[in-house]
Structures are given as structure tokens and as C-alpha cells.
Amino acid sequence: MLWTDFEQFGIPDPWRALDRLNRAVSGSGLLAPSTNEFPLVNVWMDGDRAVVTTELPGVESKDVDISVAGKTVTLRGARSLGDACKEGCEHRHERWSGNFSRSFELPFVIDQNKVDAKFSKGVLHVTLPRAESDKPRKIAIKME
Amino acid sequence: MTDTDKDLAKKEAGVPAGVERTKPRKVFKPDVDIIEDKEETVLTADLPGVDEKSLDITLEKNVITIRGRVETEIPAGCRLAYGEYEIGDYERAFSLSDEVDKEKIQATIKSGVLKLVLPKAAAVKARKIAITAA
């Protein structure tokens, strides 16, 4: 069963419930409880597809590895800041560097062949369509 | 991640007491690296979602201000199912020492990273005093 189909059966949709909970807790209405995971992601849903966005400024497409298995998406990558301090003096060092790896599960099986990813202005967008085999089948009702 | 001690969440930019922003959206303080060597000071800032068209750098009385507008790109027909980060503009200001050659400041932005090169004024470079042992 697709998670977003819950409300048809009178059961609250867990995604919406989570959303409402977040609104109640944070006041600003958007954020999930703070996490130590990196990178932080936003997941957008539209029926049979999910779009995952994450902010990875300065990361090249070749430095990101996206893998999909069943319902799970894994983002791996790295950012190096180059040779920071040669002879100079570093006044501030706030930007992150190093390797990252993040996995999360979507509420449906992903069609691995149709995953699409693009980088725009340092923001990664990954479109993950639901697998055809995972979609609910419509059953025709015959008249007797 | 190697920088485990760092706070990786976005930090909101402050406003002076009693002042409010005109636009009801969040403004964040971008993370920066500042490196100085003999010739120049290089400021690098993470501004995801900002490009050359939406970036604004102003210099007024030794204060350099970086402002980046971020257009919220909501994928067509989608609603946010799960959110961990917020989208907002960026703003941060630095006061420069007067040894920067203001005419030669260079700024480039690539995949959401701003590189601001602040060359030192020629007079300062020459003002090195040799010390001789007495």
C-alpha cells in the first residue's frame, strides 16, 4: 500500500501526520527535528514520484554518487577545499569539507532506470519515480 | 564527514534590535573561509541556490556586504513531504581594513560558491620595515 493512499481508508496519512507534528513543534512549520545526518535533504512528493533536494555548494557532478536499491536512496560524495593555507594566514574556517554518505528510504519502490539527477547553482535535485510494478493495479468490476 | 565538530545547520542572520525585515522570509548567514597572504585576502562563501544574477555585492565605507537571493524552486506539482533544511536568502557583511585595493576587488561564483579576491593596496605591500640588529 502506498503511504499516501492511507487517507482513502480513513487512516491518517503518516506523511501528513509528520508534517503536522513538525508544524506544531517548530512553529516555523518546515523543519524535521534536527539531525546529525549530512547532507540535509528536503523530500517533495507528487503522487508517483519524489524529488529529493540537497544543498551541496562547490561539489562537482562527478564527485557525487547516487545509488538506488529498492526503496532506498544513497547519496555519497566529497568536497575538498583545495590547498587552504600555504604561507598565508587563515582568519576564518567555517565551510565544511570531507566525505559524506546519506541513505534514506522512500515509501515506494523506485524505478532505477528513470532516476534523474541535476545540479543547479550548488543544489542537487534527484527525481525518483515509483516503479511501475509497485503501482497499485486498478481492478475493473464486472457487472453480473 | 571530517568536520564532525561543526554545526552544519544553516545559521540565521541577525537584524539590529527593533528592526524588522520587509520580506517575510528567512535570511541566513553563509559559511565563509577567509585566507590572507602577502598579496591578497580571499573570501570564499557557500551560497547554494545563488548565481551571478541573484548575487549582490556592495562596498560602502570599508564594509563589504554580500547578499544572495534564492528563488525557491518547488518541483512542479509537488508538496513538501519531509523537510530538513529551510530555503532563504543570504546576507553577511565584513568590515575591511583600509589596506584593500578597492578598485581591484574580483568576485566569481560557480556552483553556489562565491570567491571574492581582495587585493592589498600597493602602498601597504611596500610598507615593510626591515629591522637590523643593533
Short mmCIF file of C-alpha atoms in Angstrom, two decimals:
data_model
loop_
_atom_site.label_atom_id
_atom_site.label_comp_id
_atom_site.label_asym_id
_atom_site.label_seq_id
_atom_site.Cartn_x
_atom_site.Cartn_y
_atom_site.Cartn_z
CA MET A 1 0.00 0.00 0.00
CA LEU A 2 1.23 3.44 -0.85
CA TRP A 3 1.59 5.65 2.18
CA THR A 4 -0.29 8.48 0.56
CA ASP A 5 -3.27 6.18 -0.06
CA PHE A 6 -3.89 5.88 3.67
CA GLU A 7 -6.48 8.61 3.91
CA GLN A 8 -8.79 6.81 1.50
CA PHE A 9 -9.25 4.20 4.20
CA GLY A 10 -9.80 6.67 6.99
CA ILE A 11 -6.33 6.15 8.42
CA PRO A 12 -4.31 9.37 8.79
CA ASP A 13 -1.54 9.68 6.23
CA PRO A 14 1.73 9.29 8.15
CA TRP A 15 3.45 11.88 5.92
CA ARG A 16 0.80 14.45 6.76
CA ALA A 17 0.85 13.46 10.42
CA LEU A 18 4.60 14.02 10.47
CA ASP A 19 4.12 17.34 8.75
CA ARG A 20 1.51 18.46 11.26
CA LEU A 21 3.73 17.37 14.14
CA ASN A 22 6.60 19.41 12.78
CA ARG A 23 4.42 22.46 12.38
CA ALA A 24 3.26 22.15 15.96
CA VAL A 25 6.75 21.67 17.35
CA SER A 26 8.88 24.10 15.40
CA GLY A 27 6.40 26.92 14.87
CA SER A 28 8.03 27.81 11.59
CA GLY A 29 6.39 24.79 10.13
CA LEU A 30 9.03 23.29 7.95
CA LEU A 31 11.82 21.53 9.70
CA ALA A 32 12.03 17.98 10.89
CA PRO A 33 13.75 17.59 14.25
CA SER A 34 17.41 18.46 13.92
CA THR A 35 19.56 15.66 12.75
CA ASN A 36 23.25 14.89 12.75
CA GLU A 37 22.99 13.45 9.27
CA PHE A 38 24.66 15.20 6.40
CA PRO A 39 23.73 16.48 3.89
CA LEU A 40 20.32 17.72 4.95
CA VAL A 41 17.58 16.83 2.47
CA ASN A 42 14.10 18.01 1.57
CA VAL A 43 11.76 15.44 0.05
CA TRP A 44 8.99 16.63 -2.25
CA MET A 45 6.21 14.26 -3.22
CA ASP A 46 3.83 14.23 -6.13
CA GLY A 47 1.81 11.02 -6.24
CA ASP A 48 4.08 8.64 -8.09
CA ARG A 49 7.37 10.46 -7.81
CA ALA A 50 9.58 12.00 -5.19
CA VAL A 51 12.08 14.82 -5.68
CA VAL A 52 14.94 14.98 -3.22
CA THR A 53 16.83 18.26 -2.98
CA THR A 54 20.02 18.92 -1.07
CA GLU A 55 22.43 21.84 -0.91
CA LEU A 56 25.94 20.87 -1.92
CA PRO A 57 27.71 24.06 -2.99
CA GLY A 58 31.02 23.62 -4.75
CA VAL A 59 30.54 19.89 -5.27
CA GLU A 60 31.04 18.70 -8.85
CA SER A 61 28.66 16.23 -10.50
CA LYS A 62 31.48 13.72 -10.80
CA ASP A 63 32.05 13.86 -7.05
CA VAL A 64 28.53 12.71 -6.20
CA ASP A 65 27.44 9.13 -6.37
CA ILE A 66 23.72 8.36 -6.26
CA SER A 67 22.64 4.78 -5.88
CA VAL A 68 19.16 3.32 -5.69
CA ALA A 69 18.15 -0.11 -4.42
CA GLY A 70 14.51 -0.98 -3.84
CA LYS A 71 13.13 1.83 -1.69
CA THR A 72 16.49 3.12 -0.55
CA VAL A 73 18.44 6.03 -1.98
CA THR A 74 22.06 6.63 -1.07
CA LEU A 75 23.93 9.86 -1.72
CA ARG A 76 27.69 9.71 -1.41
CA GLY A 77 30.27 12.29 -2.19
CA ALA A 78 33.07 14.51 -1.09
CA ARG A 79 34.15 18.11 -1.10
CA SER A 80 37.71 19.27 -0.74
CA LEU A 81 38.51 22.90 -0.23
CA GLY A 82 41.82 22.72 -2.07
CA ASP A 83 45.10 23.78 -0.56
CA ALA A 84 43.80 26.13 2.07
CA CYS A 85 46.74 27.64 3.86
CA LYS A 86 50.13 27.69 2.22
CA GLU A 87 52.06 30.61 3.53
CA GLY A 88 49.11 32.73 4.42
CA CYS A 89 47.09 33.17 7.49
CA GLU A 90 43.62 31.75 7.86
CA HIS A 91 41.20 34.11 9.55
CA ARG A 92 38.06 32.04 9.31
CA HIS A 93 37.38 28.45 8.52
CA GLU A 94 33.65 27.73 8.59
CA ARG A 95 32.99 25.78 5.40
CA TRP A 96 32.64 22.02 5.58
CA SER A 97 34.87 19.55 3.78
CA GLY A 98 35.33 15.81 3.61
CA ASN A 99 33.28 12.80 2.65
CA PHE A 100 29.59 12.34 3.19
CA SER A 101 27.16 9.49 2.87
CA ARG A 102 23.45 9.56 3.47
CA SER A 103 20.81 6.89 2.97
CA PHE A 104 17.09 7.11 3.36
CA GLU A 105 14.02 5.14 2.44
CA LEU A 106 11.08 6.33 0.37
CA PRO A 107 7.55 4.98 0.84
CA PHE A 108 7.68 3.18 -2.54
CA VAL A 109 9.96 1.08 -4.75
CA ILE A 110 11.96 3.31 -7.10
CA ASP A 111 12.25 2.76 -10.84
CA GLN A 112 16.04 2.58 -11.09
CA ASN A 113 16.13 3.26 -14.82
CA LYS A 114 14.20 6.50 -14.62
CA VAL A 115 16.09 8.26 -11.84
CA ASP A 116 17.16 11.68 -12.95
CA ALA A 117 19.61 14.00 -11.19
CA LYS A 118 20.75 17.51 -11.91
CA PHE A 119 22.89 20.11 -10.23
CA SER A 120 21.81 23.70 -10.34
CA LYS A 121 23.64 26.52 -8.52
CA GLY A 122 25.05 24.10 -5.98
CA VAL A 123 21.71 22.45 -5.26
CA LEU A 124 21.24 18.81 -6.21
CA HIS A 125 17.80 17.70 -7.42
CA VAL A 126 17.13 13.97 -7.72
CA THR A 127 13.85 12.84 -9.26
CA LEU A 128 12.84 9.35 -8.21
CA PRO A 129 9.80 7.86 -9.97
CA ARG A 130 7.85 4.99 -8.50
CA ALA A 131 8.42 1.65 -10.17
CA GLU A 132 5.62 0.53 -12.48
CA SER A 133 5.46 -2.85 -10.71
CA ASP A 134 4.92 -1.11 -7.38
CA LYS A 135 1.97 0.99 -8.51
CA PRO A 136 -1.46 -0.12 -7.37
CA ARG A 137 -3.38 -2.03 -10.01
CA LYS A 138 -6.80 -0.86 -10.94
CA ILE A 139 -9.33 -3.64 -10.95
CA ALA A 140 -12.29 -3.47 -13.27
CA ILE A 141 -15.54 -4.59 -11.76
CA LYS A 142 -17.72 -6.70 -13.99
CA MET A 143 -21.47 -6.42 -13.99
CA GLU A 144 -23.26 -9.67 -13.42
CA MET B 1 32.36 13.97 7.42
CA THR B 2 35.67 15.05 8.79
CA ASP B 3 34.36 18.25 10.35
CA THR B 4 32.33 16.47 12.98
CA ASP B 5 32.65 19.33 15.45
CA LYS B 6 30.98 21.79 13.11
CA ASP B 7 27.38 22.84 13.27
CA LEU B 8 26.17 22.02 9.81
CA ALA B 9 22.73 23.55 10.04
CA LYS B 10 22.14 26.93 8.44
CA LYS B 11 22.52 29.91 10.74
CA GLU B 12 20.06 32.74 10.57
CA ALA B 13 21.45 36.23 10.03
CA GLY B 14 20.66 38.69 12.76
CA VAL B 15 18.95 42.06 12.43
CA PRO B 16 19.54 45.09 14.66
CA ALA B 17 17.20 45.31 17.65
CA GLY B 18 13.87 46.92 16.88
CA VAL B 19 14.27 46.48 13.14
CA GLU B 20 12.29 44.04 11.05
CA ARG B 21 12.80 42.71 7.59
CA THR B 22 10.44 43.86 4.89
CA LYS B 23 10.15 40.45 3.29
CA PRO B 24 8.70 37.66 5.40
CA ARG B 25 11.39 35.19 4.56
CA LYS B 26 14.35 33.78 6.31
CA VAL B 27 17.81 35.18 5.78
CA PHE B 28 20.83 33.05 6.53
CA LYS B 29 24.45 33.80 7.26
CA PRO B 30 26.59 31.93 4.75
CA ASP B 31 29.61 29.94 5.92
CA VAL B 32 32.86 31.56 4.83
CA ASP B 33 36.56 30.84 4.71
CA ILE B 34 38.91 33.81 4.78
CA ILE B 35 42.56 33.34 3.91
CA GLU B 36 45.10 36.12 3.82
CA ASP B 37 48.52 36.05 2.25
CA LYS B 38 51.07 38.69 1.25
CA GLU B 39 49.28 39.76 -1.91
CA GLU B 40 45.59 39.37 -1.21
CA THR B 41 42.78 38.21 1.03
CA VAL B 42 40.49 35.56 -0.39
CA LEU B 43 36.97 35.14 0.94
CA THR B 44 35.05 32.02 -0.07
CA ALA B 45 31.36 31.71 0.79
CA ASP B 46 28.85 28.88 0.38
CA LEU B 47 25.72 30.26 -1.24
CA PRO B 48 23.71 27.31 -2.56
CA GLY B 49 20.92 28.44 -4.88
CA VAL B 50 22.60 31.72 -5.79
CA ASP B 51 24.09 32.58 -9.19
CA GLU B 52 25.65 35.70 -10.70
CA LYS B 53 22.22 37.19 -11.44
CA SER B 54 20.89 36.89 -7.91
CA LEU B 55 24.06 37.95 -6.12
CA ASP B 56 24.69 41.46 -4.99
CA ILE B 57 27.96 42.69 -3.51
CA THR B 58 28.24 46.24 -2.26
CA LEU B 59 31.11 48.15 -0.75
CA GLU B 60 30.36 51.14 1.36
CA LYS B 61 32.78 52.80 3.76
CA ASN B 62 35.00 49.74 4.19
CA VAL B 63 32.05 47.43 4.76
CA ILE B 64 31.58 44.79 2.13
CA THR B 65 28.12 43.24 2.07
CA ILE B 66 27.21 40.03 0.30
CA ARG B 67 23.53 39.49 -0.47
CA GLY B 68 22.22 36.48 -2.32
CA ARG B 69 18.64 35.95 -3.34
CA VAL B 70 17.39 32.39 -3.60
CA GLU B 71 14.41 31.58 -5.77
CA THR B 72 12.51 28.76 -4.13
CA GLU B 73 12.32 26.06 -6.73
CA ILE B 74 9.39 23.89 -5.85
CA PRO B 75 9.26 20.90 -8.20
CA ALA B 76 6.08 21.22 -10.30
CA GLY B 77 3.01 19.78 -8.64
CA CYS B 78 4.85 18.63 -5.56
CA ARG B 79 4.31 19.27 -1.90
CA LEU B 80 6.95 19.05 0.76
CA ALA B 81 6.69 15.68 2.43
CA TYR B 82 9.73 15.92 4.63
CA GLY B 83 11.91 18.93 5.27
CA GLU B 84 15.27 19.18 6.97
CA TYR B 85 16.57 22.48 5.71
CA GLU B 86 14.94 25.80 5.07
CA ILE B 87 15.31 27.91 1.98
CA GLY B 88 16.05 31.58 2.34
CA ASP B 89 18.26 34.41 1.20
CA TYR B 90 21.82 35.01 2.34
CA GLU B 91 23.35 38.07 3.85
CA ARG B 92 26.64 38.79 5.56
CA ALA B 93 28.85 41.84 5.93
CA PHE B 94 32.54 42.24 6.72
CA SER B 95 34.48 45.34 7.56
CA LEU B 96 37.68 45.59 5.56
CA SER B 97 40.90 47.09 6.73
CA ASP B 98 41.81 50.11 4.58
CA GLU B 99 44.71 48.25 3.08
CA VAL B 100 42.47 46.63 0.43
CA ASP B 101 42.75 47.97 -3.11
CA LYS B 102 39.05 48.60 -3.63
CA GLU B 103 39.37 49.11 -7.38
CA LYS B 104 40.72 45.62 -7.92
CA ILE B 105 38.24 43.51 -5.98
CA GLN B 106 37.17 40.49 -8.01
CA ALA B 107 34.18 38.26 -7.47
CA THR B 108 33.29 34.99 -9.16
CA ILE B 109 30.55 32.49 -8.40
CA LYS B 110 30.47 28.89 -9.51
CA SER B 111 28.05 26.15 -8.42
CA GLY B 112 26.93 28.13 -5.41
CA VAL B 113 30.38 29.10 -4.15
CA LEU B 114 31.46 32.74 -4.18
CA LYS B 115 35.14 33.60 -4.41
CA LEU B 116 35.95 37.17 -3.52
CA VAL B 117 39.52 38.30 -4.06
CA LEU B 118 40.54 41.41 -2.15
CA PRO B 119 44.00 42.51 -3.32
CA LYS B 120 46.14 44.53 -0.97
CA ALA B 121 46.91 48.11 -1.83
CA ALA B 122 50.36 48.70 -3.29
CA ALA B 123 51.29 51.19 -0.57
CA VAL B 124 50.79 48.56 2.10
CA LYS B 125 52.90 46.00 0.33
CA ALA B 126 55.80 48.45 0.19
CA ARG B 127 55.48 49.49 3.79
CA LYS B 128 57.52 46.63 5.13
CA ILE B 129 60.20 47.76 7.52
CA ALA B 130 63.47 45.93 7.61
CA ILE B 131 64.85 45.53 11.08
CA THR B 132 68.56 45.33 11.58
CA ALA B 133 70.23 44.02 14.65
CA ALA B 134 71.83 46.78 16.68
#
